[in-house]
XYZ file of C-alpha atoms in Angstrom:
533
model
C -16.152 24.229 6.510
C -13.353 22.097 7.950
C -10.550 22.573 10.475
C -7.214 23.299 8.803
C -3.644 23.566 10.026
C -3.989 27.319 9.718
C -6.974 27.173 12.109
C -5.232 25.163 14.833
C -2.229 27.503 14.835
C -4.525 29.994 16.602
C -5.367 27.630 19.489
C -4.052 28.596 22.973
C -2.111 25.333 23.317
C -0.153 26.177 20.157
C 0.610 29.762 21.174
C 4.290 30.373 20.515
C 4.582 27.455 18.085
C 6.353 28.172 14.790
C 5.636 26.873 11.312
C 9.169 26.291 10.018
C 8.414 24.363 6.813
C 5.607 23.231 4.518
C 3.798 26.559 4.287
C 2.178 25.418 1.006
C 0.158 22.809 2.954
C -1.175 25.092 5.674
C -4.761 24.939 4.375
C -4.995 21.144 4.472
C -7.953 19.709 6.355
C -7.355 17.823 9.606
C -9.562 14.846 10.473
C -7.802 13.782 13.666
C -4.603 14.005 15.712
C -2.284 11.230 16.817
C 1.117 10.563 18.426
C 4.145 9.026 16.699
C 7.509 8.132 18.226
C 8.535 5.052 16.214
C 9.702 6.115 12.785
C 10.126 2.774 10.989
C 7.320 1.099 9.031
C 6.894 -1.713 11.551
C 6.766 0.628 14.538
C 4.292 2.914 12.761
C 2.098 -0.058 11.863
C 2.516 0.498 8.120
C 2.181 -2.929 6.539
C 2.038 -1.792 2.919
C 3.516 1.670 2.274
C 1.002 3.946 0.573
C -1.920 1.573 1.095
C -2.523 1.896 4.830
C -6.136 1.926 6.031
C -5.698 3.521 9.465
C -3.877 6.716 8.485
C -5.107 9.736 6.560
C -5.552 13.484 7.133
C -4.181 13.284 10.661
C -1.708 15.702 12.148
C 1.031 13.918 14.079
C 2.674 14.868 17.380
C 6.214 13.652 18.028
C 9.467 14.415 19.813
C 11.411 12.020 17.530
C 12.424 10.360 20.789
C 13.525 7.099 19.153
C 15.437 8.840 16.356
C 16.646 12.032 18.043
C 20.218 11.451 16.827
C 19.364 10.188 13.324
C 18.259 12.881 10.858
C 17.965 10.383 7.994
C 15.377 8.400 9.974
C 13.482 11.615 10.797
C 13.324 12.563 7.097
C 12.293 9.020 6.190
C 9.458 9.188 8.744
C 8.125 12.401 7.185
C 8.165 10.768 3.759
C 6.294 7.712 5.063
C 3.649 9.852 6.761
C 3.199 11.929 3.613
C 2.788 8.756 1.545
C 0.076 7.575 3.957
C -1.883 10.820 3.541
C -0.978 12.546 6.802
C -1.150 16.350 6.689
C 1.436 17.713 9.132
C 3.746 17.209 12.108
C 4.015 19.011 15.446
C 7.426 18.583 17.107
C 7.731 18.902 20.912
C 10.754 19.359 23.183
C 13.203 20.831 20.667
C 16.347 21.843 22.522
C 15.693 19.231 25.206
C 15.083 15.778 23.720
C 15.703 16.725 20.080
C 18.638 19.121 20.211
C 17.718 20.994 17.034
C 15.779 20.863 13.768
C 18.212 19.900 11.053
C 18.014 21.806 7.758
C 17.546 18.488 5.914
C 14.322 17.922 7.865
C 13.077 21.378 6.863
C 14.036 20.792 3.220
C 12.195 17.447 3.177
C 9.031 18.996 4.652
C 9.152 21.858 2.132
C 9.651 19.416 -0.742
C 6.555 17.434 0.334
C 4.559 20.564 1.267
C 4.183 18.943 4.684
C 3.670 21.560 7.450
C 6.302 21.187 10.180
C 5.316 22.962 13.406
C 7.819 23.443 16.218
C 6.542 23.968 19.758
C 8.332 26.578 21.938
C 11.856 25.298 22.533
C 13.272 24.044 25.837
C 9.816 23.797 27.413
C 9.573 20.370 29.055
C 6.391 21.381 30.884
C 4.418 21.417 27.610
C 2.073 18.438 27.288
C 0.906 16.435 24.275
C -2.525 16.129 25.916
C -3.209 19.879 25.832
C -2.750 20.065 22.069
C -4.653 16.816 21.456
C -7.589 18.037 23.556
C -7.892 21.422 21.834
C -7.413 20.127 18.287
C -10.040 17.390 18.728
C -12.425 19.860 20.370
C -12.065 22.161 17.362
C -12.686 19.268 14.935
C -15.760 18.016 16.816
C -17.196 21.527 17.185
C -16.773 22.097 13.457
C -18.657 18.854 12.764
C -21.468 19.871 15.097
C -21.864 23.224 13.399
C -21.381 21.991 9.838
C -23.501 18.877 9.431
C -23.251 18.843 5.629
C -20.160 16.759 4.881
C -20.862 15.156 1.473
C -18.993 17.702 -0.664
C -15.977 17.652 1.662
C -15.772 13.844 1.583
C -16.153 13.645 -2.220
C -13.375 16.206 -2.641
C -11.179 14.191 -0.316
C -11.866 11.022 -2.336
C -11.009 12.825 -5.574
C -7.523 13.602 -4.246
C -6.750 9.947 -3.500
C -4.507 8.315 -6.102
C -6.451 6.014 -8.416
C -4.437 2.959 -7.367
C -5.278 3.649 -3.702
C -8.968 4.440 -4.202
C -11.280 1.582 -3.183
C -14.809 1.119 -1.859
C -13.418 -0.040 1.486
C -11.306 3.110 1.739
C -14.286 5.313 0.893
C -16.446 3.594 3.505
C -13.668 4.093 6.062
C -13.496 7.832 5.322
C -17.267 8.179 5.762
C -17.268 6.008 8.890
C -14.615 8.159 10.552
C -16.440 11.362 9.593
C -19.876 10.386 10.961
C -18.799 7.727 13.510
C -21.254 5.062 12.449
C -21.127 1.584 10.890
C -21.975 1.200 7.204
C -22.878 -2.042 5.390
C -23.439 -2.590 1.665
C -25.505 -5.544 0.397
C -26.500 -6.681 -3.065
C -30.171 -7.167 -3.950
C -30.011 -10.797 -2.789
C -28.917 -9.675 0.659
C -25.261 -10.710 0.342
C -22.826 -8.458 2.187
C -20.425 -6.751 -0.214
C -18.467 -4.326 1.955
C -18.402 -3.177 5.568
C -16.875 -0.374 7.636
C -17.670 -0.504 11.347
C -17.342 2.138 14.057
C -15.287 1.627 16.053
C -13.140 -0.507 13.755
C -13.692 -4.227 14.418
C -16.909 -3.672 16.417
C -18.608 -6.833 15.001
C -22.205 -5.660 15.328
C -25.045 -8.213 14.956
C -25.898 -6.873 11.518
C -27.764 -10.007 10.379
C -30.136 -9.724 13.349
C -30.583 -5.985 12.798
C -31.458 -6.472 9.112
C -33.832 -9.320 10.030
C -35.597 -6.992 12.472
C -35.909 -4.328 9.769
C -37.476 -6.941 7.472
C -39.960 -7.962 10.179
C -40.993 -4.352 10.657
C -41.269 -3.913 6.851
C -39.401 -0.665 7.319
C -39.204 1.450 4.197
C -36.157 3.423 3.174
C -35.317 6.739 4.842
C -36.525 6.021 8.364
C -34.308 5.652 11.421
C -35.463 2.698 13.524
C -34.627 2.130 17.181
C -33.917 -1.589 17.658
C -33.208 -3.365 20.931
C -31.114 -6.553 20.840
C -29.722 -8.355 23.909
C -30.338 -5.320 26.072
C -28.525 -2.898 23.718
C -30.111 -0.112 21.666
C -29.164 0.411 18.019
C -30.321 3.125 15.622
C -30.608 1.708 12.106
C -31.485 3.187 8.709
C -31.729 1.524 5.290
C -31.314 3.099 1.842
C -31.447 1.736 -1.716
C -28.721 2.742 -4.185
C -29.347 2.135 -7.869
C -26.052 1.431 -9.656
C -26.103 0.757 -13.410
C -28.017 -2.517 -13.781
C -27.730 -3.520 -10.141
C -29.420 -2.454 -6.921
C -27.483 -2.023 -3.689
C -28.781 -1.854 -0.141
C -27.009 0.418 2.340
C -27.607 -0.135 6.053
C -26.292 2.434 8.523
C -26.025 1.623 12.238
C -25.188 3.880 15.178
C -25.211 3.158 18.893
C -26.140 6.719 19.767
C -29.425 8.485 19.081
C -27.952 11.202 16.858
C -28.302 9.172 13.633
C -30.456 11.220 11.248
C -32.054 10.577 7.883
C -30.186 13.598 6.503
C -26.843 12.041 7.532
C -27.757 8.751 5.824
C -28.866 10.593 2.678
C -25.465 12.271 2.518
C -23.701 8.912 2.925
C -25.844 7.546 0.111
C -24.991 10.546 -2.081
C -21.248 10.111 -1.495
C -21.375 6.378 -2.267
C -23.511 6.851 -5.370
C -21.114 9.537 -6.627
C -18.108 7.314 -5.969
C -19.686 4.291 -7.685
C -20.762 6.296 -10.745
C -17.494 8.193 -11.166
C -14.789 5.789 -10.083
C -16.015 2.204 -10.334
C -17.387 -0.079 -13.001
C -19.874 -2.891 -12.442
C -19.798 -2.509 -8.633
C -22.175 -4.999 -7.048
C -22.255 -7.269 -10.074
C -20.998 -10.832 -9.759
C -18.203 -11.210 -12.309
C -14.538 -12.210 -12.410
C -13.408 -8.609 -11.879
C -15.351 -8.439 -8.615
C -14.022 -11.874 -7.658
C -10.405 -10.778 -8.132
C -11.161 -7.567 -6.238
C -12.545 -9.616 -3.323
C -9.453 -11.843 -3.284
C -6.940 -8.988 -3.379
C -8.843 -6.905 -0.821
C -8.973 -9.908 1.541
C -12.750 -10.334 1.572
C -13.053 -14.133 1.910
C -16.824 -14.223 2.450
C -17.498 -12.069 -0.594
C -15.014 -14.172 -2.595
C -16.780 -17.393 -1.624
C -20.204 -16.013 -2.611
C -19.059 -14.787 -6.030
C -17.101 -17.983 -6.709
C -20.184 -20.050 -5.901
C -22.323 -18.004 -8.288
C -19.683 -18.281 -11.038
C -19.129 -22.006 -10.313
C -15.387 -21.527 -9.778
C -13.224 -23.623 -7.460
C -11.104 -20.793 -6.107
C -9.361 -22.970 -3.521
C -7.610 -24.899 -6.296
C -6.095 -21.707 -7.758
C -3.005 -21.795 -5.593
C -0.670 -19.655 -7.733
C -1.011 -15.910 -8.281
C 0.692 -13.839 -11.003
C 0.761 -10.052 -11.382
C 1.599 -8.846 -14.900
C 2.394 -5.147 -15.247
C 3.837 -2.861 -17.916
C 7.556 -2.139 -17.738
C 6.842 1.212 -19.432
C 4.134 2.271 -16.949
C 1.638 2.057 -19.813
C -1.771 2.468 -18.136
C -3.767 2.594 -21.377
C -6.845 0.470 -20.687
C -7.056 -0.802 -24.285
C -3.472 -2.064 -23.995
C -4.315 -3.724 -20.679
C -7.277 -5.443 -22.347
C -5.019 -6.657 -25.160
C -2.487 -8.000 -22.664
C -5.285 -9.715 -20.748
C -6.526 -11.431 -23.911
C -3.016 -12.556 -24.933
C -2.434 -14.033 -21.479
C -5.852 -15.710 -21.491
C -5.244 -17.244 -24.932
C -1.792 -18.449 -23.853
C -3.226 -20.680 -21.117
C -5.498 -23.097 -23.007
C -4.272 -26.111 -21.076
C -5.683 -24.585 -17.897
C -9.205 -24.133 -19.231
C -11.736 -23.848 -16.375
C -8.778 -23.937 -14.004
C -7.499 -20.381 -14.149
C -8.807 -16.857 -13.659
C -7.609 -13.766 -15.545
C -8.786 -10.167 -15.182
C -7.589 -6.592 -14.673
C -7.218 -5.011 -11.248
C -6.054 -1.367 -11.248
C -3.269 -1.355 -13.873
C -2.334 -5.000 -13.343
C -3.373 -8.151 -15.176
C -3.947 -10.664 -12.375
C -3.852 -14.413 -12.992
C -4.836 -17.146 -10.547
C -4.006 -20.658 -11.712
C -3.656 -24.246 -10.612
C -0.191 -25.139 -11.857
C 1.312 -28.624 -11.523
C 4.863 -29.007 -10.218
C 6.078 -30.105 -13.646
C 4.841 -26.901 -15.273
C 5.721 -24.259 -12.683
C 6.582 -21.057 -14.563
C 8.485 -22.819 -17.357
C 6.361 -21.127 -20.012
C 6.497 -17.575 -18.592
C 9.489 -16.434 -20.724
C 7.590 -17.416 -23.883
C 4.467 -15.591 -22.695
C 6.444 -12.421 -21.913
C 8.116 -12.657 -25.327
C 4.722 -12.924 -27.039
C 3.554 -9.820 -25.171
C 6.743 -7.968 -26.146
C 6.270 -8.981 -29.802
C 2.878 -7.227 -29.687
C 4.489 -4.044 -28.333
C 3.605 -4.801 -24.701
C 6.809 -5.153 -22.651
C 5.687 -6.659 -19.340
C 7.136 -7.995 -16.098
C 5.472 -10.608 -13.929
C 5.529 -11.151 -10.167
C 5.100 -14.832 -9.290
C 3.556 -16.041 -6.035
C 3.547 -19.730 -5.234
C 2.008 -19.228 -1.782
C -1.311 -17.691 -2.762
C -3.240 -19.936 -0.400
C -5.584 -17.461 1.307
C -6.998 -14.039 0.493
C -4.692 -12.618 3.178
C -1.646 -14.106 1.405
C -2.778 -12.612 -1.915
C -3.497 -9.226 -0.360
C -0.049 -9.109 1.255
C 1.674 -10.174 -1.976
C -0.260 -7.689 -4.147
C 0.253 -4.604 -1.993
C 3.881 -5.546 -1.364
C 4.435 -5.605 -5.118
C 2.583 -2.291 -5.568
C 4.634 -0.664 -2.810
C 8.041 -1.701 -4.163
C 7.584 -2.243 -7.910
C 9.351 1.026 -8.764
C 12.550 -0.401 -7.250
C 12.423 -3.637 -9.281
C 14.148 -2.203 -12.401
C 16.795 -0.637 -10.143
C 17.765 -3.740 -8.172
C 16.817 -6.482 -10.681
C 17.330 -4.369 -13.770
C 17.593 -7.225 -16.284
C 14.969 -9.588 -14.861
C 11.437 -9.868 -16.195
C 10.227 -12.657 -13.892
C 10.347 -11.658 -10.227
C 9.342 -13.859 -7.301
C 7.475 -12.665 -4.239
C 10.587 -13.546 -2.227
C 12.625 -11.169 -4.363
C 10.114 -8.377 -3.703
C 10.533 -9.047 0.031
C 14.294 -8.795 -0.546
C 13.767 -5.387 -2.197
C 11.796 -4.263 0.861
C 14.680 -5.295 3.120
C 17.279 -3.561 0.951
C 15.207 -0.364 0.691
C 14.748 -0.279 4.471
C 18.514 -0.535 4.988
C 19.067 2.122 2.332
C 16.588 4.528 3.981
C 18.321 4.083 7.328
C 21.727 4.486 5.654
C 22.817 1.185 7.171
C 25.789 -0.623 5.652
C 26.267 -4.360 5.369
C 29.467 -5.356 7.239
C 30.777 -7.441 4.361
C 34.462 -6.774 4.085
C 37.134 -5.506 6.387
C 39.087 -2.416 5.308
C 41.954 -4.414 3.842
C 39.699 -6.492 1.608
C 37.757 -3.396 0.536
C 40.994 -1.701 -0.465
C 42.035 -4.744 -2.507
C 38.663 -5.002 -4.228
C 38.433 -1.358 -5.188
C 42.012 -0.965 -6.329
C 41.790 -3.835 -8.802
C 42.561 -2.695 -12.350
C 39.322 -4.273 -13.516
C 37.274 -2.901 -10.588
C 34.387 -1.696 -12.765
C 34.184 -5.039 -14.571
C 34.335 -6.941 -11.272
C 31.607 -4.835 -9.681
C 29.319 -5.103 -12.700
C 29.954 -8.844 -12.985
C 29.260 -9.402 -9.284
C 25.954 -7.476 -9.404
C 24.810 -9.161 -12.609
C 25.785 -12.630 -11.367
C 23.921 -12.217 -8.056
C 20.900 -10.087 -8.974
C 20.130 -10.665 -12.645
C 21.415 -14.124 -13.529
C 20.471 -16.182 -10.453
C 24.187 -17.024 -9.991
C 24.291 -18.781 -13.366
C 27.601 -18.396 -15.278
C 26.103 -18.925 -18.733
C 23.285 -16.460 -18.149
C 25.746 -13.916 -16.726
C 27.923 -14.151 -19.835
C 24.859 -13.657 -22.055
C 23.723 -10.588 -20.116
C 27.221 -9.060 -20.122
C 27.929 -10.032 -23.760
C 31.260 -11.636 -22.813
C 32.617 -15.171 -23.034
C 31.707 -17.592 -20.264
C 35.392 -18.107 -19.463
C 35.740 -14.356 -18.904
C 32.964 -14.499 -16.337
C 34.630 -17.498 -14.667
C 37.898 -15.565 -14.398
C 36.192 -12.492 -12.911
C 34.253 -14.600 -10.410
C 37.512 -16.298 -9.358
C 39.125 -12.864 -8.849
C 36.208 -11.787 -6.669
C 36.285 -15.010 -4.647
C 40.057 -14.699 -4.135
C 39.567 -11.196 -2.715
C 36.643 -12.218 -0.520
C 38.149 -15.478 0.639
C 35.026 -17.572 0.078
C 32.809 -18.924 -2.703
C 29.986 -16.678 -3.885
C 27.415 -19.407 -3.300
C 28.270 -19.848 0.377
C 25.608 -18.930 2.945
C 25.058 -16.752 4.902
C 27.794 -14.662 3.263
C 25.986 -14.883 -0.069
C 22.868 -13.201 1.353
C 24.941 -10.278 2.630
C 26.590 -10.034 -0.782
C 23.156 -9.822 -2.423
C 22.187 -7.002 -0.046
C 25.456 -5.174 -0.696
C 24.930 -5.432 -4.459
C 21.340 -4.157 -4.110
C 22.440 -1.225 -1.932
C 25.142 -0.415 -4.471
C 22.529 -0.142 -7.224
C 20.213 1.944 -5.013
C 23.080 4.287 -4.156
C 23.813 4.886 -7.828
C 20.130 5.641 -8.536
C 19.419 8.132 -5.745
């Protein structure tokens, strides 16, 4: 049993509220309730869209105070929340702060099956706190009465997209459900993954485990341990996974930790490991790459030491992915082997493996060899029926850098063929550019490039289509190279020169002049986004 949106609609604090959209999602489970007023990614704390760790199954309260006059931003906020796994929105102060609910907002919520609840209109005396109090009371009472949570959590995990599903995410879901800290160790006592309650608690886990060892405590017994004047309740379980043994330690700072609760946690983790992971807990290159991308520096260092790899020297990261969204694992394995065989000169100085549907490469590349061979490698893949793109990262210095670069690429890769439609080698900086362009597009912001007179001249040119296409290709696909532009457009180089001169005459400046050139790039990107959506 879990609290759903349908359940909370019967609470006294929501009496008179109306469900105006998203009826199809009314039976979604609610894990918590929160408040949102900022509607942009930065204000909402969303670092990597779709891969956030602090959202999920919440219902949001808002008055759209910071976007009350911008319906596009309101719709964009609903889409972001849906992508992060949120289950519904309660809107306060309609008719006062937010003058009305626009039909576009209702259509967006219906499209996403995202329940949109409107509190009684023109009622400034209504308080967020009343709804928050009653919803959380209902959730906590349900948890007190229904102590068996394993099936509910496993079902929730099964609905997470494969690319978003990770052991850290699973631990976070369990942690939030039972409000305790969970630690996973391998059989040599090395910490693999951690989820602490509250987040960032930094418990003295090494001392707690040492005390368990002194007491020779067997599995399935909750021990009360006193350290530095504080009481902790600790339980240890063994999880057998394939050929490896894992140790799970559960810690709570209240005395309601039970063996039954820990058994359920163990059951959920064992189910997740058996169904959705391979070789978890084993020390191999796949686990090493996973530790790097998930920003687990301690785990990375331990695995690298065991495998005798100098990870610090691997300062370049490359993400190869299929242009055709081919997720066939056999094809990924073939691509991995082709890439591995292509790098013989980096023997013992590179790392190649598969993470999700991406072939990840870490390498130590000298300045003389930076990326010069990538076109040949991509051609060899294409010749084998594997059309791939690659994201290059020359700043992969720390696990945090790699994590940011990887999830940035995952969040925006679907826009790469729209904005850089003829490029196969994309830099991390270009992915950041895509993020900027998409943000401007979502907010329907225009780049103030040309005054009205220049715009009229540009768009009344007889060769307007050729000029527009040439400008976009020159800036976005050809790296402002005349020869490459002519090759991509299948026209003579002199033709490109003439078109570029026409464009520069209309603009009144050279296309390579900064900062005007950056604004031109953004305008070209927005133009391509506008034609695609």
